[in-house]
Amino acid sequence: MSLSRGRSSLPPRIPWRGPAEKRVIGYTDHLSVAPGETVAFKVSCSEPSYSVAHVRLRHGDDSPAGPGFKERLVASSIDGTYQGRVQTIETGSYVEVGDHAALNLASFTLTAWVEPWRPARGHPQALVAKWDDAVQAGYAMVLNADGELALWVGEAGGGTASLRTGVPLRRRGWYFVACSYDEATATASLHQLPARRGLFSDDDVVLARALDPRPAGVSGGAFRIAAYSGKGGTADGLFDGKIEGPAVFDRALSASELTAIGSRQSEVHPVAAWDFGVGIDGSVAHDGGPHGLHGSCRNRPSRAVTGATWSGEESDWTHAPDQYAAIHFHSDDLEDARWETDFAVTVPGGTRSGIYAARLAAGDSEDHVAFVVKAPVGRPSAGALVLLPTLTYQAYANAQHWAGEVAKLVQAEDAFVAARNLLSLYDNHRDGQATYYASRLRPMTSLRPKYYVPHLGAPARLASDLMLVDWLEEKGFDYDVCIDEDLHFDGLERLAPYKVLILGSHPEYWTKQMLDAVEAYFGQGGRVMYLGGECCYWVTSLAPDASHVMEVRKGPIGSRSTAALRGEYHHSTTGEQGGMWRLRHRTPQELVGVGFTSWSPGHGAPYRRMPDSWNPRAAFIFEGVGENELIGDFGLVTGAAAGYEIDSLDFDSGTPSHALLLASSVGLHDDEFVVAVEDVLDISQIPTMRDSHVRSDIVYFETDAGGAVFSTGSIAWTGSLSHDNYSNNVSRITENVMRRFVADDPIPGFTTAPTRGLDPLSPTP
């Protein structure tokens, strides 16, 4: 082990839960590491000091109705006491060009096409700027506090002058804007022209006048697009909206020259001209000017967005990058919190795979910063591999979507998020655009073992998956753990050595590489236990230049709280079509036999056995389970095994024809459950619990290569495993399948047809 800072004795565990904001919180640079690899911890603490203990997590939910919170101290070099310090989070995206002699201009013209989304924000927003706000020096084209186009020109100690149009720009309207300054005459001009002539004719502005006081020797801070330099060089004046084709010229251009630029017919040579239609899949803003002043996109603004010339005839940016030559900037974008490392540890050889955490404690405030120790590729320590759905964790992390509905349940983690306006893929930006990217290099406050999902009033995601881990430990099963990123990058090589792959409670977000790997695993006889709900729902990409960033663009159909803008369904990072996997002919039913069909944050329901459960192929699954037992009429999540988000069998969507429908919750749910909106064609007849779509199905089928799949189709399933000291039918069924799937004995192929009459959902009398 290695340690980056000092340590002292182990701290005692401090139970904590309360509404006050967390005083100590952290995150890691990696979510999974193998023995010999190092994980770094970044911590912010408002107390003078905090203590750290290295623990292995087993069960997160501390409800008295369950087995309680379980963790085990694992002696480590990170154990000890550390000096506290507050680390801040600076949100907001922009392009950083830096300083260059060619941009130190006495006379100049600045041009761009802009679409403001929050034009009158009450404070200035930079469009194109070489401006140091701390000393009021440089030049900048901005929107002022009232949303009017304005020019700033200033010299440190020599006075600042400005000019504004007096006519605010309209929200979400495209404009060609320009400003110029002639040092010889001290004349400034502003040009504001709607990109679509005739629609907003009252927005036309062409204005010129002499500035007073007269600035001279203009210089400023770093050159930025969508921001200017604030105190200490921080990004200030952040812009909310789209910018396309910003350019800088080394003289004051004439009105006719600006008209030509606005009509895209100019031959005037710029000092710099950035083409955002080049390198859309990356973070570089390419300059086509003579100096190659390429910029760097900070905090991941949205690319592959429709520009000023988008015709609506092409929806794939890879076919028409010139129509997607804009960048959408947001004052609340965040790619990397950029906290400094407080301590780090190198995982010793021989460390058992599992879920670990650095437990931080400062006074009565506590935080668990979780990470996974994975087995080295090709060197498994068990026959079973648990795949933690960490892309789902990352997508939901810091969600504010439900906060207003459940204020009474807000935890310290939620207060931390709200105070900093952090976002998830379930939130819109302040300007109204859907969030397209989510990073793991930030505090992910819901990635905590004790975290309760506010609108559910119950544990979910990591806490639900720890219920599975706890059950595996209780039953004595050996297992390894990995995360979605491991599957994405390692592919079949990660899965191949294992007899069974266990999918967690909520594996909603999948990349193409992950799907390919699991399909290849089936091809070699792999076995899968899917113990969750809403599998393989949204197309997901990992940024090739920054794998800590996931991209999701939701729409045009699907159950969602946000939606990508029209024309913006293709991912910027990979160019692939976003939305639901089912729209790309890769349905969850084909992979695991069931797919998302209904959801409710309310009470769940049990399952009843169906005729197929007596098929000889399924005999091993129901050993020790009575013929008339309700399965899972109990649980820590929604009070039953079929709850929250549930999946069902659908042969038309790809469920294999030989799949066995073992049990179903059909007809047992209350009216709080609603059908997935993508399955509703007539909104005047939205189904309720009386509709057969509102159900969770337990399904089993064999694969051609000798493998098999067992799916429970419910996020709440793992919450029922520990009921009655782990002695219950949910636990028994899961154990029966697990013991069969990890055994060396081959699984026979399909030999006996399913037992189906006219209605396969009719339970056996």
Steps between C-alpha positions, in 0.01 A plus 500: 500500500602861443383808686510861395436659841543425870282277718410413859289239681172353367193715570181358647199471271258791546136429403354800320197614305348845491384792287804726548746523214792260515814643654725235352464346156724351235544310177763283333689525174398144407196294597678166460860389546679167492767393749815698428305801374454827686182687585517865607248668730399865471333641811336824604451556872377812676625376837864541616562128459336175403575134559522221245442128536529249217198267497348223294130561439246222531152645566410867480137545604481575872124444529404307815281283277808342343838361604635852555809677382799267460860592438832347602817687585791409275830630633658735249760770471223754438360454850560810710425867553540767232490876490170633374469748215213620287527425130257688277324403179521742208225430248456652157632417154700716261786488251844591629736632232749663733721799427674566167668807357277487192200564725645813663312738274451876516243492218288193442174341393333208676229293329290192577162338455324461834180351637451623858295278728496730805564843349393720792663329797564811707876491444725506192567196283810483284483401136857567381739660746856585585397670817635510854207601717715548809677801342233587241743462212485349153215462255185294503180442307235420759133491577443749780280442803191586294588263215618777266803462275785711637866577443750558779839661441733587785856563607623428852510835676396677182124481512236273353249579228200305381229507238168315501218457248209564736310215330502165685554180306213254500532167677591216265522721195810479278683828431809609318674740738810712457680780676796705389729767636726738310772636728586789266152652520383335824195390302315186600222323314248227575314278254212277607322322216251211532623194312151444359409824333143620530412305812638749753542816298475719808822339630718651225757739644793675333658759725824701495633778723816634658592362841565721799729461684729396221683175583853452372751216492234235544615184678328247719499154647468164333294483182180309562178417322183494715688636804751764606768509769381578850688545823804275510444391141182308578236473231236769542224640281396149400261481205190282471430423136652406167790665321612425146794623293660759731774700330745783569626757247788743550316812386159660513309353207256701293126445501515337157775264613294399801196444280709266287617308806143476628394351166802264512647646181794696639861467385643719777785317672459464876760486773313197629178323404379200694306231316305298755392264222851353501585244766146478633585173675772660712581793725711712265360817342680516165626834369527529122694826518870555427619454858327173585357635825314182586297518817413248768139436599475518878236316703358312200256735322252326271626427150319341205226758548302669226652820369378814329481330159327180608232427241320221682559266207795324663497370857841331503785743558751262342324552165486880523753633754465851356139507624621397846782754525378645829581433863238528773657650811345486847585683819439174690703256288749288692745241369755485779482654846882511488545447871849433625589157636500465879617141526547196279548129540650229283294183535722219628533176310258234616229747603162334467272642233207694640354841584716712727487856630695765679277588794541869577386651830505863614306563818155352447533513119597183317563395142585173328706545183449166327714319245529147364797266515475284190686184408772540236374416151523128435576419865165441672479406866146360474255345258256791523545861392277778631472788253422819689293732276721801568390684187153502653651630824679771301190597301280542808772656717407841644148494357285795601199398291302370797616740770198729494258209538665344803660785693432329831730214401794714394827370641832676551613365165204667329571828678859489373378455142235772519741756647733454202233438236665177390320307229421146392380358171149542647528877525485785252761771498400840634428612146260212435714268288521136604823387659691287248812411700575368848845469653624284785778748587280684749330416827218260409297536815257216428790256458483430871412178685232661720348733242122495463348601167275791602194430286520128580562535872720192479853400407586449135796455266818444709295437814284245313803329352658475844191300597605250234860502627376443854294203385795347314708533816225352715459199272874444471535558125835611363480791257700770329375852431557732205335813365349607169820673388691175547256317275509784245878497466585134571211345310472122480845463653354626828204256491649188342645333812174512697222243507233757582458875459268665754343829391414744777171655599482782243718448189328768292792656309702288255762576241523309174824344621327366811218344299746347255696346787197338664376365167845352438490352851173327412673368189746307714235360734492771764222509757331820617294580808317829451373598845374848420280718285521729195795329337670633186268797455700806390777514241811617684844610382825555684703791365810362323703800619363484856364164613373655825229671293188314389265639236128428470247676275147399590228494241301509285309238703554343838415552866709803586509825694709681239521480122764590245417784265367421155788428268733417789445129553844393375775493760787742462760263645438204268258618232262216580125544519380556854169420662366156587690187403175349373500763222831356383372142492677401821225432747546385859251222428747348253780516756334406829143404402320797657485876451376807686123527506377692805603690811381657824671647806224351713439154642612200299333164453581129531516243220274203432631184339402451137445172310856498363635473855402131496693432182774243573759746370421727795474235769831597661388862535199424721648234726371577849234745377132416548254482213275777629753729667498867418861575415650809660205642694759688709811710454707801599440673164131581432391233748498220241724332244328640188532874529638840401592429135390167360552298183290248314527239230412604143542252217439767236792700641743208499437273797612156375204284405617218727526727806308386806272748674549375855315759706330836458362784709224565247178624664665552839615862467314810610401795283819691577676288239504644151596343169823612337407790275668346196237225513204740505355583159169658604541744788125502557525138612807498724504158668492445876559192711214328320710496185719194447798724419524595868691198622839358582586161351752241613641332191743216429647376173799310369735629230624322189855466632402326823450803719187626669327817620294556814329839527285639781398827331484720810727754667348404837598131479826536695314681779313178579801270532567558870141471623446265795873453552552410131252212527232585243390400153680786321824394665428132433430550129808719458715245683365212291592681180837616631609152606396357164669776300835483681511121480727329250215284369380606153153645467293291257355677201132557435316167501152570636263758353358776718154437648288768337133518419313788346610725786857434619442739792227289658627356830462133575185436704 
